[in-house]
Amino acid sequence: MKKKYEVIAESIQRWIQEQSREQNTGQWMDKGIRLPAVRTLAQQHRCSISTVIRAYEWLEERHLVYAIPQSGYYAVQNGADVDDAEWNEPLDFASAAPDPRVFPYSDFRHCVDQAMEKKQADLFLYGTERGLPSLIQLVQRQFADYQVFAHTDQFFITSGVQQALAVLALMPFPNGKQRVLLELPTYHNMPSLLSGLNVPIAGVKRSLRGLDWDELERQFREGDIKFFYVMPRFHNPLGTSLTTSEKKRLIRLAVRYDVYVVEDDFLADLEDNSNQDPLFSNDTDGRVIYLKSYSKILFPGLRIGIAILPQKLTSSFHMYKKMLDIDTSVLSQAALEIYISSGMFAHHGKVIRNRYAARMREVHEQLDVYPEFGPFKEAPRTGGEHTVLPLPANIPLKALLTRLEQYGVLAGTTERYYPEGMHGDKMLRLNISNVPKQRIAEGMRIIAEQITRLHVVRMRKPTSLEMG
């Protein structure tokens, strides 16, 4: 027979479900759905106040409700949907930050509070250089969903992927080589990171058509390459992904020429194609180092990254990471553990993935509205959160960005994704993480108009008056 507090807890859950369906605006607040007062429930169920409190504690232990001192109990929202129609901000195709309007602040705040309570002993201790063992075991199971299978002793929790990259750049590799090979364009912080650490770099072109395979093989063969840093899935800034055959080809070359590959799978959570496995899943020779961040699916300030290394690299990585910091934030790790184990992460990931996918579909539809317009015709049509528009060589980028801003559209270019002093093809970079779906058509129309106008102005011959 169920205990009285369990019966009350079940009735509270039913009440929450009803309120969620009805979206009673009187109950919705910035903190979430406010739950009935303890005294009210005690009178309703004809029981003691302590029994109702025990019911709320039972729900709180399962991360279904949380308490705010001097305010009451609230339902964990699990990332309630936000109506894009409510957006009034500029059309920001430039920002790559996660969508702040759909982040479940109250949910994560609850996880932090729970972490402070349940992991308080860990907060006052050093000695988790590899990461919280409980979180490592949890992400090991979670990563199976990404088709990433590894032993727990291959996992490291780092202070963001940036720290993992710094450790890899500094530590010696079994191949005894020195240079780091970058695909160009690449992650914009990578060239400056390597330069600051005095690590020699080399580059290989990656265009909308893919990697320059001949140059890649030459670099692997002759370039003293320690590791190759690559984004196989939803490349930033291009938005393209390597095919399965290309991933296998890359691993074969790495094995042949004794080169390691660092796979940055920063947008793994946005993948909706179950057949798109990471590079790591194709590696049977211990050549691939897998990196994943939670910055894009949650928020950058969490500063939690995951590194999975071949067994032969773990000891060196451990030693160099320990030199850079004693521990990755235990509070962040503990809060993330609760967020994942409670099911909140899976739900939030689904919300973000669906919203971003809907926005990208709208972008693709708008690209098809202008079938003869070169930049739109040549733009990649992939998933993730961004794409690029190849521009005519005579388009002045600064002038284009200024014109777009005057019309209420913010956009970026691919220039900062190259080492200082280098540049590639002219491209406009568009990110959809902070643009409402209902206004994408408006933004794409403005972009097409301004590119066309600048191109026409540059193409026509100047008059004698203009020549002065």
Short mmCIF file of C-alpha atoms in Angstrom, two decimals, residues 55-288:
data_model
loop_
_atom_site.label_atom_id
_atom_site.label_comp_id
_atom_site.label_asym_id
_atom_site.label_seq_id
_atom_site.Cartn_x
_atom_site.Cartn_y
_atom_site.Cartn_z
CA ALA A 55 5.63 14.62 -0.40
CA TYR A 56 7.40 17.70 -1.76
CA GLU A 57 10.76 16.34 -0.55
CA TRP A 58 10.01 13.06 -2.34
CA LEU A 59 9.37 14.97 -5.58
CA GLU A 60 12.43 17.14 -5.03
CA GLU A 61 14.64 14.08 -4.64
CA ARG A 62 13.47 13.03 -8.12
CA HIS A 63 14.21 16.50 -9.54
CA LEU A 64 10.55 17.15 -10.34
CA VAL A 65 10.13 20.18 -8.06
CA TYR A 66 12.41 22.61 -6.28
CA ALA A 67 12.01 24.97 -3.35
CA ILE A 68 12.79 28.68 -3.20
CA PRO A 69 13.18 30.06 0.32
CA GLN A 70 10.46 32.50 1.37
CA SER A 71 8.62 31.78 -1.89
CA GLY A 72 7.44 28.17 -2.05
CA TYR A 73 7.72 25.15 -4.30
CA TYR A 74 7.94 25.23 -8.10
CA ALA A 75 7.76 22.60 -10.84
CA VAL A 76 10.91 21.93 -12.79
CA GLN A 77 10.05 23.08 -16.30
CA ASN A 78 12.44 20.92 -18.32
CA GLY A 79 12.87 23.68 -20.87
CA ALA A 80 9.40 24.96 -21.62
CA ASP A 81 8.97 25.99 -25.24
CA VAL A 82 9.26 29.64 -26.14
CA ASP A 83 7.18 31.10 -28.93
CA ASP A 84 9.44 32.51 -31.65
CA ALA A 85 6.75 35.04 -32.42
CA GLU A 86 7.66 36.83 -29.19
CA TRP A 87 11.08 37.80 -30.57
CA ASN A 88 11.64 41.52 -31.08
CA GLU A 89 15.44 41.62 -31.24
CA PRO A 90 17.49 42.36 -34.39
CA LEU A 91 17.98 39.55 -36.90
CA ASP A 92 21.23 38.23 -35.50
CA PHE A 93 22.77 35.75 -37.94
CA ALA A 94 26.20 36.51 -36.48
CA SER A 95 25.97 35.14 -32.94
CA ALA A 96 26.92 31.50 -32.41
CA ALA A 97 25.90 31.43 -28.74
CA PRO A 98 23.11 29.05 -27.67
CA ASP A 99 19.56 30.34 -27.76
CA PRO A 100 19.13 31.91 -24.28
CA ARG A 101 15.36 32.03 -24.58
CA VAL A 102 14.96 28.27 -24.44
CA PHE A 103 17.51 27.54 -21.74
CA PRO A 104 15.72 26.17 -18.64
CA TYR A 105 17.33 28.42 -16.06
CA SER A 106 15.16 27.24 -13.18
CA ASP A 107 15.90 23.61 -14.02
CA PHE A 108 19.64 24.08 -13.99
CA ARG A 109 19.51 26.30 -10.91
CA HIS A 110 17.74 23.44 -9.19
CA CYS A 111 20.55 21.09 -10.27
CA VAL A 112 23.16 23.46 -8.86
CA ASP A 113 21.29 23.62 -5.56
CA GLN A 114 21.08 19.84 -5.48
CA ALA A 115 24.79 19.59 -6.29
CA MET A 116 25.64 21.91 -3.40
CA GLU A 117 23.62 19.70 -1.09
CA LYS A 118 24.52 16.23 -2.34
CA LYS A 119 28.14 16.79 -3.38
CA GLN A 120 29.19 19.16 -0.60
CA ALA A 121 31.92 16.77 0.58
CA ASP A 122 33.50 16.78 -2.90
CA LEU A 123 33.46 20.59 -3.06
CA PHE A 124 36.01 20.80 -0.26
CA LEU A 125 38.43 18.21 -1.62
CA TYR A 126 41.08 18.12 -4.34
CA GLY A 127 41.97 15.02 -6.28
CA THR A 128 39.56 14.65 -9.22
CA GLU A 129 42.06 15.50 -11.95
CA ARG A 130 40.32 13.16 -14.39
CA GLY A 131 36.85 14.32 -13.35
CA LEU A 132 34.14 13.14 -10.97
CA PRO A 133 34.04 9.33 -11.29
CA SER A 134 30.23 9.33 -11.12
CA LEU A 135 29.99 11.85 -13.98
CA ILE A 136 32.50 9.90 -16.08
CA GLN A 137 30.45 6.73 -15.66
CA LEU A 138 27.32 8.66 -16.63
CA VAL A 139 28.77 10.26 -19.76
CA GLN A 140 30.27 6.93 -20.78
CA ARG A 141 26.71 5.60 -21.02
CA GLN A 142 25.46 8.82 -22.59
CA PHE A 143 28.12 8.77 -25.30
CA ALA A 144 26.93 5.37 -26.46
CA ASP A 145 24.02 7.32 -27.97
CA TYR A 146 26.61 9.16 -30.09
CA GLN A 147 28.15 5.80 -31.13
CA VAL A 148 31.20 6.56 -29.02
CA PHE A 149 32.28 3.54 -27.00
CA ALA A 150 35.28 3.70 -24.66
CA HIS A 151 36.45 2.55 -21.23
CA THR A 152 36.01 4.95 -18.32
CA ASP A 153 39.78 5.26 -17.94
CA GLN A 154 39.89 6.88 -21.40
CA PHE A 155 37.61 9.73 -20.30
CA PHE A 156 38.76 13.09 -18.97
CA ILE A 157 36.56 15.99 -17.82
CA THR A 158 38.24 19.26 -18.83
CA SER A 159 37.61 22.96 -18.28
CA GLY A 160 36.00 23.32 -21.68
CA VAL A 161 37.38 21.83 -24.89
CA GLN A 162 39.84 24.73 -25.00
CA GLN A 163 41.78 23.20 -22.11
CA ALA A 164 41.82 19.79 -23.79
CA LEU A 165 43.25 21.36 -26.94
CA ALA A 166 45.95 23.14 -24.93
CA VAL A 167 46.95 19.91 -23.20
CA LEU A 168 47.11 18.03 -26.51
CA ALA A 169 49.19 20.78 -28.08
CA LEU A 170 51.72 20.75 -25.23
CA MET A 171 52.07 17.06 -24.45
CA PRO A 172 54.42 14.74 -26.36
CA PHE A 173 52.89 12.10 -28.66
CA PRO A 174 54.24 8.58 -29.28
CA ASN A 175 55.01 9.48 -32.90
CA GLY A 176 57.58 12.03 -31.70
CA LYS A 177 56.34 14.66 -34.15
CA GLN A 178 55.95 18.38 -33.50
CA ARG A 179 53.55 20.18 -35.86
CA VAL A 180 49.77 20.50 -35.61
CA LEU A 181 47.86 20.42 -38.88
CA LEU A 182 44.71 22.54 -39.15
CA GLU A 183 41.99 22.44 -41.74
CA LEU A 184 41.49 25.95 -43.10
CA PRO A 185 39.19 27.56 -42.21
CA THR A 186 39.24 26.22 -38.65
CA TYR A 187 38.00 26.90 -35.11
CA HIS A 188 38.83 30.59 -34.72
CA ASN A 189 40.65 30.23 -31.37
CA MET A 190 42.89 27.38 -32.50
CA PRO A 191 45.59 29.34 -34.42
CA SER A 192 46.07 31.86 -31.61
CA LEU A 193 46.13 29.07 -29.01
CA LEU A 194 48.89 27.20 -30.85
CA SER A 195 50.81 30.39 -31.56
CA GLY A 196 50.67 31.39 -27.89
CA LEU A 197 51.99 27.98 -26.89
CA ASN A 198 54.79 28.19 -29.51
CA VAL A 199 53.51 25.07 -31.26
CA PRO A 200 54.34 25.01 -35.01
CA ILE A 201 51.31 24.73 -37.28
CA ALA A 202 50.53 23.79 -40.87
CA GLY A 203 47.31 24.09 -42.85
CA VAL A 204 45.30 22.19 -45.43
CA LYS A 205 42.39 23.69 -47.33
CA ARG A 206 38.83 22.58 -46.67
CA SER A 207 36.36 24.03 -49.14
CA LEU A 208 32.68 23.46 -49.77
CA ARG A 209 33.80 20.52 -51.93
CA GLY A 210 35.71 18.95 -49.04
CA LEU A 211 39.31 18.49 -47.95
CA ASP A 212 42.26 18.87 -50.29
CA TRP A 213 43.16 15.20 -50.04
CA ASP A 214 46.36 15.40 -52.08
CA GLU A 215 47.73 18.16 -49.85
CA LEU A 216 46.52 16.36 -46.74
CA GLU A 217 48.42 13.22 -47.68
CA ARG A 218 51.53 15.22 -48.53
CA GLN A 219 51.41 16.92 -45.14
CA PHE A 220 50.91 13.60 -43.37
CA ARG A 221 53.84 12.11 -45.28
CA GLU A 222 56.33 15.00 -45.15
CA GLY A 223 55.10 17.58 -42.65
CA ASP A 224 56.18 16.15 -39.26
CA ILE A 225 52.51 16.17 -38.21
CA LYS A 226 51.80 15.34 -34.58
CA PHE A 227 48.02 15.50 -34.97
CA PHE A 228 45.40 16.80 -37.38
CA TYR A 229 42.63 18.91 -35.81
CA VAL A 230 39.35 18.45 -37.70
CA MET A 231 35.60 19.04 -37.33
CA PRO A 232 34.05 16.17 -39.31
CA ARG A 233 30.45 17.05 -38.36
CA PHE A 234 28.85 20.46 -39.06
CA HIS A 235 32.19 22.17 -39.66
CA ASN A 236 32.52 25.67 -38.29
CA PRO A 237 32.26 27.94 -40.25
CA LEU A 238 31.39 25.99 -43.43
CA GLY A 239 28.56 23.92 -42.00
CA THR A 240 29.54 20.84 -44.06
CA SER A 241 30.20 17.29 -42.84
CA LEU A 242 32.54 14.55 -43.99
CA THR A 243 30.95 11.48 -45.54
CA THR A 244 31.44 8.02 -44.07
CA SER A 245 33.86 7.11 -46.86
CA GLU A 246 35.86 10.30 -46.23
CA LYS A 247 36.09 9.51 -42.52
CA LYS A 248 37.42 6.04 -43.27
CA ARG A 249 39.88 7.49 -45.80
CA LEU A 250 41.16 9.95 -43.20
CA ILE A 251 41.75 7.19 -40.65
CA ARG A 252 43.59 5.05 -43.23
CA LEU A 253 45.94 7.95 -43.98
CA ALA A 254 46.49 8.59 -40.28
CA VAL A 255 47.46 4.97 -39.71
CA ARG A 256 49.70 4.85 -42.79
CA TYR A 257 51.68 7.95 -41.84
CA ASP A 258 51.62 7.64 -38.04
CA VAL A 259 49.48 10.73 -37.41
CA TYR A 260 46.83 11.22 -34.73
CA VAL A 261 43.48 12.87 -35.42
CA VAL A 262 41.70 15.19 -32.97
CA GLU A 263 37.97 15.11 -33.66
CA ASP A 264 36.04 18.11 -32.36
CA ASP A 265 32.41 16.95 -32.32
CA PHE A 266 31.04 20.15 -30.82
CA LEU A 267 27.58 19.88 -32.43
CA ALA A 268 26.96 16.17 -31.92
CA ASP A 269 23.74 16.94 -30.04
CA LEU A 270 22.20 18.57 -33.13
CA GLU A 271 22.58 15.49 -35.34
CA ASP A 272 19.25 14.05 -36.46
CA ASN A 273 20.65 11.47 -38.90
CA SER A 274 21.25 8.19 -37.09
CA ASN A 275 23.57 7.04 -39.89
CA GLN A 276 26.07 9.86 -39.28
CA ASP A 277 28.53 8.32 -36.85
CA PRO A 278 31.56 10.23 -35.54
CA LEU A 279 35.08 9.62 -36.81
CA PHE A 280 35.85 7.94 -33.48
CA SER A 281 33.42 5.10 -34.17
CA ASN A 282 35.40 4.14 -37.32
CA ASP A 283 38.74 4.02 -35.51
CA THR A 284 40.09 0.56 -34.72
CA ASP A 285 43.77 1.57 -34.41
CA GLY A 286 43.68 4.06 -31.52
CA ARG A 287 44.32 7.08 -33.76
CA VAL A 288 41.35 9.32 -32.93
#
